[in-house]
Tab-separated table of C-alpha atoms and ligand atoms in Angstrom:
chain	number	residue	atom	x	y	z
A	1417	MET	CA	11.610	16.170	13.527
A	1418	ASN	CA	10.167	12.788	14.480
A	1419	ALA	CA	7.497	11.636	16.878
A	1420	HIS	CA	9.920	11.821	19.785
A	1421	ASN	CA	10.689	15.503	19.468
A	1422	ARG	CA	7.320	16.782	18.265
A	1423	LYS	CA	4.954	18.425	20.707
A	1424	PRO	CA	3.037	15.730	22.610
A	1425	LEU	CA	-0.569	15.171	21.601
A	1426	PRO	CA	-3.105	16.489	24.120
A	1427	ALA	CA	-5.409	13.918	25.713
A	1428	HIS	CA	-8.298	15.600	23.900
A	1429	PRO	CA	-6.926	16.569	20.495
A	1430	VAL	CA	-8.474	18.769	17.822
A	1431	VAL	CA	-9.171	16.479	14.860
A	1432	ALA	CA	-9.687	17.526	11.231
A	1433	VAL	CA	-11.296	15.175	8.718
A	1434	VAL	CA	-10.321	16.276	5.204
A	1435	GLY	CA	-12.681	14.907	2.574
A	1436	ALA	CA	-15.480	14.813	5.160
A	1437	THR	CA	-18.195	14.742	2.498
A	1438	GLY	CA	-16.676	11.733	0.701
A	1439	ALA	CA	-17.291	8.024	1.222
A	1440	VAL	CA	-14.230	7.504	3.443
A	1441	GLY	CA	-14.466	10.900	5.177
A	1442	ARG	CA	-18.045	10.255	6.265
A	1443	GLU	CA	-17.004	6.836	7.543
A	1444	MET	CA	-14.104	8.442	9.449
A	1445	LEU	CA	-16.585	10.689	11.278
A	1446	LEU	CA	-18.805	7.691	12.002
A	1447	VAL	CA	-15.855	5.661	13.332
A	1448	LEU	CA	-14.700	8.572	15.548
A	1449	GLU	CA	-18.241	8.792	16.914
A	1450	GLN	CA	-18.732	5.038	17.381
A	1451	ARG	CA	-15.374	4.521	19.102
A	1452	GLY	CA	-15.864	7.501	21.401
A	1453	PHE	CA	-12.694	9.175	20.159
A	1454	PRO	CA	-11.899	11.814	22.818
A	1455	ALA	CA	-11.646	14.826	20.483
A	1456	SER	CA	-11.968	18.305	21.977
A	1457	ARG	CA	-13.111	19.560	18.565
A	1458	VAL	CA	-13.738	17.976	15.175
A	1459	LEU	CA	-13.458	19.932	11.925
A	1460	ALA	CA	-15.188	18.661	8.781
A	1461	LEU	CA	-13.180	19.907	5.799
A	1462	ALA	CA	-13.857	19.437	2.082
A	1463	SER	CA	-13.670	21.449	-1.129
A	1464	ALA	CA	-15.152	24.956	-1.415
A	1465	ARG	CA	-18.163	23.346	-3.161
A	1466	SER	CA	-19.324	21.787	0.102
A	1467	ALA	CA	-18.642	24.670	2.502
A	1468	GLY	CA	-21.665	25.328	4.699
A	1469	GLN	CA	-23.164	21.813	4.376
A	1470	HIS	CA	-24.180	20.080	7.604
A	1471	ILE	CA	-22.981	16.556	8.411
A	1472	THR	CA	-24.640	14.702	11.256
A	1473	TYR	CA	-22.039	13.853	13.888
A	1474	ASN	CA	-22.890	12.905	17.466
A	1475	GLY	CA	-19.373	12.249	18.754
A	1476	ALA	CA	-17.147	14.279	21.060
A	1477	GLY	CA	-15.861	17.555	19.643
A	1478	THR	CA	-18.966	19.060	18.074
A	1479	THR	CA	-20.525	22.277	19.252
A	1480	ALA	CA	-23.453	22.652	16.827
A	1481	HIS	CA	-26.869	21.068	17.388
A	1482	TYR	CA	-30.090	20.609	15.444
A	1483	ASN	CA	-33.401	21.656	16.995
A	1484	ASP	CA	-34.069	18.072	18.038
A	1485	GLY	CA	-30.788	17.971	20.013
A	1486	GLY	CA	-28.815	15.825	17.539
A	1487	ALA	CA	-25.417	17.269	16.669
A	1488	TYR	CA	-23.785	18.198	13.390
A	1489	LEU	CA	-20.603	19.642	11.923
A	1490	GLU	CA	-20.601	22.484	9.433
A	1491	VAL	CA	-18.303	21.738	6.505
A	1492	GLN	CA	-15.504	24.248	5.933
A	1493	GLU	CA	-13.277	24.735	2.931
A	1494	THR	CA	-9.865	23.069	3.291
A	1495	THR	CA	-7.359	25.919	3.401
A	1496	PRO	CA	-3.806	25.854	4.812
A	1497	GLU	CA	-5.004	28.141	7.628
A	1498	ALA	CA	-7.692	25.662	8.672
A	1499	PHE	CA	-4.997	23.515	10.354
A	1500	ALA	CA	-3.754	26.216	12.769
A	1501	ASP	CA	-5.177	24.537	15.931
A	1502	VAL	CA	-5.389	20.983	14.609
A	1503	ASP	CA	-3.542	18.112	16.367
A	1504	ILE	CA	-4.552	15.183	14.115
A	1505	ALA	CA	-5.547	15.560	10.460
A	1506	LEU	CA	-7.229	12.538	8.868
A	1507	PHE	CA	-6.975	12.977	5.081
A	1508	SER	CA	-9.074	11.266	2.429
A	1509	ALA	CA	-9.481	13.837	-0.320
A	1510	GLY	CA	-7.202	12.365	-2.976
A	1511	GLY	CA	-3.446	12.526	-3.474
A	1512	ALA	CA	-3.391	16.045	-4.960
A	1513	ALA	CA	-5.032	17.590	-1.872
A	1514	SER	CA	-2.686	15.644	0.425
A	1515	GLU	CA	0.367	16.842	-1.498
A	1516	ARG	CA	-0.840	20.433	-1.605
A	1517	LEU	CA	-1.585	20.615	2.129
A	1518	ARG	CA	1.144	18.466	3.653
A	1519	GLU	CA	3.481	21.342	4.418
A	1520	ALA	CA	0.775	23.440	6.087
A	1521	VAL	CA	-0.366	20.509	8.231
A	1522	VAL	CA	3.117	19.527	9.373
A	1523	ALA	CA	4.161	23.161	9.945
A	1524	SER	CA	1.139	23.609	12.230
A	1525	GLY	CA	2.487	20.769	14.396
A	1526	ALA	CA	-0.367	18.413	13.523
A	1527	VAL	CA	0.099	14.767	12.561
A	1528	MET	CA	-1.277	13.933	9.129
A	1529	ILE	CA	-2.762	10.446	8.739
A	1530	ASP	CA	-3.159	10.170	4.996
A	1531	ASN	CA	-5.381	7.732	3.170
A	1532	SER	CA	-4.080	8.633	-0.299
A	1533	SER	CA	-1.231	6.822	-2.022
A	1534	ALA	CA	0.863	10.019	-2.256
A	1535	PHE	CA	3.402	9.290	0.490
A	1536	ARG	CA	3.055	5.572	1.229
A	1537	MET	CA	6.368	4.476	-0.235
A	1538	GLU	CA	8.328	7.533	0.909
A	1539	GLU	CA	11.206	6.727	3.239
A	1540	GLY	CA	10.488	8.144	6.686
A	1541	VAL	CA	6.719	7.883	6.240
A	1542	PRO	CA	5.434	4.932	8.277
A	1543	LEU	CA	2.867	2.754	6.492
A	1544	VAL	CA	0.812	1.357	9.319
A	1545	VAL	CA	-1.710	-1.364	10.044
A	1546	PRO	CA	-2.148	-1.312	13.846
A	1547	GLU	CA	-2.594	-5.105	14.158
A	1548	VAL	CA	0.630	-5.672	12.191
A	1549	ASN	CA	3.262	-2.949	12.707
A	1550	PRO	CA	1.963	-0.571	15.406
A	1551	ARG	CA	5.389	0.575	16.555
A	1552	ALA	CA	6.151	2.000	13.111
A	1553	ALA	CA	3.507	4.684	13.748
A	1554	LEU	CA	5.640	6.192	16.503
A	1555	GLU	CA	8.541	6.849	14.130
A	1556	HIS	CA	6.747	9.449	12.047
A	1557	HIS	CA	8.007	12.863	10.958
A	1558	GLY	CA	4.578	14.447	10.835
A	1559	VAL	CA	3.022	12.131	8.223
A	1560	ILE	CA	1.724	8.573	8.603
A	1561	ALA	CA	0.308	6.762	5.579
A	1562	ASN	CA	-2.772	4.562	5.642
A	1563	PRO	CA	-2.138	1.649	3.250
A	1564	ASN	CA	-4.154	0.637	0.212
A	1565	CYS	CA	-7.453	-0.980	1.207
A	1566	SER	CA	-6.741	-4.355	-0.413
A	1567	THR	CA	-3.289	-4.431	1.142
A	1568	ILE	CA	-4.597	-3.743	4.653
A	1569	GLN	CA	-6.890	-6.757	4.867
A	1570	MET	CA	-4.288	-9.032	3.260
A	1571	VAL	CA	-1.507	-8.096	5.711
A	1572	VAL	CA	-3.863	-8.456	8.693
A	1573	ALA	CA	-4.250	-12.061	7.508
A	1574	LEU	CA	-0.613	-12.644	6.522
A	1575	ALA	CA	0.933	-11.366	9.784
A	1576	PRO	CA	-0.185	-14.307	11.989
A	1577	LEU	CA	0.916	-16.751	9.264
A	1578	ALA	CA	4.335	-15.087	9.003
A	1579	ALA	CA	4.770	-15.770	12.711
A	1580	LEU	CA	4.464	-19.527	11.979
A	1581	ALA	CA	7.027	-19.746	9.146
A	1582	PRO	CA	8.726	-17.338	6.761
A	1583	LEU	CA	6.522	-16.325	3.836
A	1584	LYS	CA	8.095	-17.047	0.462
A	1585	ARG	CA	5.491	-16.087	-2.142
A	1586	VAL	CA	1.954	-14.710	-2.083
A	1587	VAL	CA	-0.448	-14.807	-5.039
A	1588	VAL	CA	-3.625	-12.790	-4.531
A	1589	SER	CA	-6.688	-12.200	-6.704
A	1590	THR	CA	-8.988	-9.439	-5.501
A	1591	TYR	CA	-12.705	-8.878	-5.899
A	1592	GLN	CA	-12.933	-5.172	-5.085
A	1593	ALA	CA	-16.038	-3.163	-4.245
A	1594	ALA	CA	-17.220	0.069	-5.858
A	1595	SER	CA	-16.569	2.096	-2.680
A	1596	GLY	CA	-12.833	2.036	-3.392
A	1597	ALA	CA	-13.525	4.495	-6.212
A	1598	GLY	CA	-15.467	6.894	-3.942
A	1599	ALA	CA	-19.032	7.906	-3.146
A	1600	ALA	CA	-19.900	8.817	-6.747
A	1601	ALA	CA	-18.759	5.362	-7.901
A	1602	MET	CA	-21.054	3.689	-5.360
A	1603	ASP	CA	-23.906	5.799	-6.738
A	1604	GLU	CA	-22.945	4.709	-10.256
A	1605	LEU	CA	-23.298	1.051	-9.322
A	1606	TYR	CA	-26.855	1.734	-8.067
A	1607	THR	CA	-27.746	3.868	-11.074
A	1608	GLN	CA	-26.373	1.422	-13.638
A	1609	THR	CA	-28.102	-1.520	-11.979
A	1610	ARG	CA	-31.439	0.304	-12.221
A	1611	GLU	CA	-30.739	1.362	-15.818
A	1612	PHE	CA	-29.704	-2.185	-16.767
A	1613	LEU	CA	-32.892	-3.685	-15.332
A	1614	ASP	CA	-34.995	-1.003	-17.051
A	1615	GLY	CA	-33.279	-1.671	-20.406
A	1616	GLN	CA	-31.966	1.920	-20.464
A	1617	PRO	CA	-28.581	3.120	-21.762
A	1618	LEU	CA	-25.995	2.917	-18.977
A	1619	THR	CA	-24.351	5.928	-17.342
A	1620	ILE	CA	-20.617	5.175	-17.335
A	1621	GLU	CA	-18.564	7.952	-15.733
A	1622	ARG	CA	-16.621	6.672	-12.744
A	1623	PHE	CA	-15.478	3.306	-14.104
A	1624	ALA	CA	-13.756	2.494	-17.400
A	1625	HIS	CA	-16.644	0.187	-18.356
A	1626	GLN	CA	-20.049	-1.057	-17.215
A	1627	ILE	CA	-19.802	-2.213	-13.585
A	1628	ALA	CA	-23.391	-3.445	-13.069
A	1629	PHE	CA	-23.571	-7.207	-13.800
A	1630	ASN	CA	-19.904	-7.140	-14.824
A	1631	CYS	CA	-16.303	-7.432	-13.536
A	1632	ILE	CA	-13.530	-5.044	-14.617
A	1633	PRO	CA	-9.938	-6.380	-14.463
A	1634	GLN	CA	-8.483	-2.893	-14.138
A	1635	ILE	CA	-8.154	-0.765	-10.991
A	1636	ASP	CA	-6.150	2.459	-11.285
A	1637	ILE	CA	-3.912	3.096	-14.311
A	1638	PHE	CA	-1.850	0.632	-16.347
A	1639	LEU	CA	1.927	0.607	-15.805
A	1640	ASP	CA	4.652	-0.129	-18.383
A	1641	ASP	CA	4.742	-3.846	-17.518
A	1642	ALA	CA	0.965	-4.196	-18.223
A	1643	SER	CA	0.130	-4.558	-14.542
A	1644	THR	CA	-2.049	-1.907	-12.886
A	1645	LYS	CA	-1.024	0.592	-10.241
A	1646	GLU	CA	-3.396	-1.074	-7.753
A	1647	GLU	CA	-1.520	-4.357	-8.284
A	1648	TRP	CA	1.822	-2.572	-7.864
A	1649	LYS	CA	0.570	-1.000	-4.608
A	1650	MET	CA	-0.297	-4.427	-3.190
A	1651	VAL	CA	3.192	-5.699	-4.029
A	1652	VAL	CA	5.309	-2.858	-2.655
A	1653	GLU	CA	3.107	-1.941	0.312
A	1654	THR	CA	2.911	-5.534	1.549
A	1655	LYS	CA	6.720	-5.766	1.592
A	1656	LYS	CA	7.031	-2.440	3.432
A	1657	ILE	CA	4.419	-3.192	6.111
A	1658	LEU	CA	5.712	-6.711	6.770
A	1659	SER	CA	9.380	-5.554	6.553
A	1660	ALA	CA	9.855	-8.371	4.037
A	1661	PRO	CA	11.723	-7.015	0.986
A	1662	GLU	CA	12.427	-10.535	-0.301
A	1663	LEU	CA	8.790	-11.645	-0.274
A	1664	GLU	CA	7.428	-12.375	-3.768
A	1665	VAL	CA	3.931	-10.936	-4.226
A	1666	CYS	CA	1.835	-11.470	-7.346
A	1667	ALA	CA	-1.369	-9.392	-7.317
A	1668	ASN	CA	-4.352	-9.439	-9.670
A	1669	CYS	CA	-6.971	-6.768	-8.973
A	1670	VAL	CA	-10.537	-6.856	-10.250
A	1671	ARG	CA	-13.486	-4.510	-9.647
A	1672	VAL	CA	-16.763	-6.333	-9.014
A	1673	PRO	CA	-20.350	-5.076	-8.584
A	1674	VAL	CA	-20.285	-5.127	-4.771
A	1675	LEU	CA	-20.923	-1.993	-2.749
A	1676	ARG	CA	-18.302	-1.785	-0.001
A	1677	CYS	CA	-16.495	-4.993	1.023
A	1678	HIS	CA	-13.425	-6.273	-0.764
A	1679	ALA	CA	-12.814	-10.031	-1.052
A	1680	GLU	CA	-9.505	-11.724	-1.830
A	1681	MET	CA	-8.442	-15.263	-2.663
A	1682	VAL	CA	-4.916	-15.588	-1.290
A	1683	ASN	CA	-2.369	-18.324	-2.001
A	1684	VAL	CA	0.640	-18.406	0.318
A	1685	GLU	CA	3.844	-20.383	-0.117
A	1686	PHE	CA	6.015	-20.776	2.982
A	1687	ALA	CA	9.705	-21.604	3.439
A	1688	ALA	CA	8.812	-24.335	5.974
A	1689	PRO	CA	5.799	-26.555	6.732
A	1690	VAL	CA	2.650	-24.924	8.143
A	1691	SER	CA	-0.342	-27.147	8.826
A	1692	VAL	CA	-3.919	-26.082	8.195
A	1693	ASP	CA	-4.589	-26.592	11.920
A	1694	ALA	CA	-1.725	-24.311	12.941
A	1695	ALA	CA	-2.918	-21.628	10.507
A	1696	HIS	CA	-6.463	-22.028	11.815
A	1697	GLU	CA	-5.271	-21.504	15.396
A	1698	ALA	CA	-3.107	-18.541	14.404
A	1699	PHE	CA	-6.058	-16.852	12.682
A	1700	ALA	CA	-8.370	-17.640	15.592
A	1701	SER	CA	-6.148	-15.838	18.090
A	1702	ALA	CA	-4.991	-12.956	15.856
A	1703	PRO	CA	-6.211	-9.404	16.505
A	1704	GLY	CA	-8.755	-8.064	14.044
A	1705	ILE	CA	-9.599	-11.454	12.497
A	1706	VAL	CA	-12.861	-13.397	12.607
A	1707	LEU	CA	-12.869	-16.945	11.227
A	1708	GLN	CA	-15.958	-18.041	9.309
A	1709	ASP	CA	-14.781	-21.374	8.048
A	1710	ASP	CA	-16.936	-24.487	8.099
A	1711	PRO	CA	-17.451	-26.175	4.723
A	1712	ALA	CA	-20.013	-28.582	6.211
A	1713	GLN	CA	-22.215	-25.600	7.079
A	1714	LYS	CA	-21.413	-23.717	3.841
A	1715	LEU	CA	-19.869	-21.120	6.158
A	1716	TYR	CA	-17.459	-18.603	4.628
A	1717	PRO	CA	-17.397	-14.801	4.591
A	1718	MET	CA	-19.211	-13.017	1.759
A	1719	PRO	CA	-18.729	-9.368	0.785
A	1720	GLY	CA	-22.390	-8.622	0.174
A	1721	LEU	CA	-23.215	-9.519	3.780
A	1722	LEU	CA	-20.456	-7.831	5.802
A	1723	ALA	CA	-20.944	-4.106	5.118
A	1724	GLY	CA	-20.388	-1.986	8.223
A	1725	THR	CA	-18.207	-4.537	10.047
A	1726	ASP	CA	-14.725	-3.929	11.453
A	1727	ALA	CA	-12.907	-7.286	11.264
A	1728	THR	CA	-11.056	-9.076	8.493
A	1729	TYR	CA	-13.089	-12.244	7.941
A	1730	ILE	CA	-11.364	-15.454	6.844
A	1731	GLY	CA	-12.680	-18.707	5.402
A	1732	ARG	CA	-11.951	-21.423	2.812
A	1733	LEU	CA	-8.645	-22.186	4.553
A	1734	ARG	CA	-7.046	-25.226	2.947
A	1735	HIS	CA	-3.820	-26.927	1.945
A	1736	ASP	CA	-2.277	-26.121	-1.461
A	1737	PRO	CA	-0.738	-29.397	-2.680
A	1738	THR	CA	0.932	-27.819	-5.759
A	1739	VAL	CA	3.891	-26.372	-3.817
A	1740	PRO	CA	5.988	-27.896	-0.985
A	1741	TYR	CA	4.444	-25.743	1.769
A	1742	GLY	CA	1.314	-23.918	0.679
A	1743	LEU	CA	-2.060	-22.701	1.928
A	1744	ASN	CA	-5.062	-20.987	0.339
A	1745	PHE	CA	-7.588	-18.776	2.093
A	1746	TRP	CA	-10.317	-16.263	1.290
A	1747	CYS	CA	-10.661	-12.994	3.160
A	1748	VAL	CA	-13.269	-10.243	3.248
A	1749	ALA	CA	-13.255	-6.809	4.900
A	1750	ASP	CA	-15.282	-3.620	4.652
A	1751	GLN	CA	-13.203	-1.403	2.390
A	1752	LEU	CA	-14.534	1.835	3.898
A	1753	ARG	CA	-13.898	0.685	7.472
A	1754	LYS	CA	-10.843	-1.593	7.954
A	1755	GLY	CA	-9.637	-0.712	4.452
A	1756	ALA	CA	-9.685	3.029	5.116
A	1757	ALA	CA	-11.506	4.941	7.891
A	1758	LEU	CA	-11.179	2.475	10.769
A	1759	ASN	CA	-7.490	1.815	10.104
A	1760	ALA	CA	-6.824	5.588	10.083
A	1761	VAL	CA	-8.672	6.135	13.368
A	1762	GLN	CA	-6.869	3.136	14.919
A	1763	ILE	CA	-3.576	4.837	13.995
A	1764	ALA	CA	-4.778	8.023	15.719
A	1765	GLU	CA	-5.647	5.909	18.792
A	1766	LEU	CA	-2.116	4.452	18.782
A	1767	LEU	CA	-0.658	7.964	18.850
A	1768	LEU	CA	-2.942	8.983	21.703
A	1769	ALA	CA	-2.090	5.875	23.739
A	1770	GLU	CA	1.568	6.796	23.459
B	45	LIG	P1	-16.370	17.684	-2.052
B	45	LIG	O1	-17.527	16.815	-1.666
B	45	LIG	O2	-16.509	19.074	-1.569
B	45	LIG	O3	-15.985	17.565	-3.494
B	45	LIG	P2	-14.834	10.502	-2.585
B	45	LIG	O4	-13.541	9.758	-2.379
B	45	LIG	O5	-16.003	9.810	-1.996
B	45	LIG	O6	-15.027	10.880	-4.027
B	45	LIG	O7	-14.699	11.887	-1.767
B	45	LIG	C1	-13.675	12.818	-2.014
B	45	LIG	C2	-13.640	13.841	-0.886
B	45	LIG	O8	-12.526	14.708	-1.118
B	45	LIG	C3	-14.865	14.730	-0.812
B	45	LIG	O9	-15.116	15.044	0.531
B	45	LIG	C4	-14.412	15.961	-1.580
B	45	LIG	O10	-15.098	17.126	-1.211
B	45	LIG	C5	-12.996	16.049	-1.105
B	45	LIG	N1	-12.160	16.863	-1.989
B	45	LIG	C6	-12.014	16.737	-3.326
B	45	LIG	N2	-11.152	17.672	-3.789
B	45	LIG	C7	-10.746	18.392	-2.714
B	45	LIG	C8	-9.863	19.493	-2.514
B	45	LIG	N3	-9.204	20.037	-3.541
B	45	LIG	N4	-9.698	19.985	-1.264
B	45	LIG	C9	-10.359	19.426	-0.236
B	45	LIG	N5	-11.202	18.393	-0.350
B	45	LIG	C10	-11.397	17.885	-1.569
């Protein structure tokens, strides 16, 4: 069953956010609220541990209110039965929860928009960045995957360049924020920073090593070829989203002590000449991109200063003279928003528009 023969989405769908107490889940609720998503009802789902908690949510689709008139959602346990009336299920509760609940969600007739890596490379599961491959979203069979956060911001930037000349090879080095490892990891960055400054022993639970005042060149597990799974994700997901199986992608992923924006230095080699001016113009008119690029003014995007923003910010655009046709640029995006929650809600908006 694909998007064309599934039941049409109502104009005011019932939306479930799974992982609603987590870093991405909370941001999903905020994005739904801020964008005025026309939900008829919103369910906040998490593990049994959180059932009964209240999460402030002032968007459409809530029925519960505090005494002062502000609205909230009461967290419910994520059970297969919870999806009975749901039309759109936004998942960010880890791959195991997505795998366990997929069948129940799809059987209920809902569309699952999944932020985990569980189904991204599965044939028949669209991997969607709305600025890049929106039409892919309409070919789903009940599940749409939200790409890896680092991949999303890179393909937003690569798509307008690919329209100028075929991409041959991309080399990317990432500077990834703590938020990619979840809410507890963000707390660990705060805690360790305080402990470090106080000369106390450091609490190291969420990262493999100290993250405060440090960089860790490992994200996710190591694979047999000594690369990490995060690096592998950037390679294979980029090819899938851009429909470019021949594109060479070399990724190097590093965790840095930043709270929630990822930064990337990207080197692109093209199959034909692309001038810096043409790339500048392409970025300037591309959806979802903001250029901050003026060396004379020391203007470039910085991850510590862009938390809470929606765009992919680009700067440091310049010629790479070491290959026949090459460019370098730097890009920054909020990992919790464009890298996760915002992209997922944009996919839901695409489905509704259809
Ligand atoms: P809970 O807070 O009840 O543990 P983060 O990525 O920030 O660590 O957040 C993970 C999110 O996934 C949280 O909302 C967490 O809920 C939720 N979660 C974890 N395990 C499950 C599960 N088995 N079923 C549903 N939600 C889960």
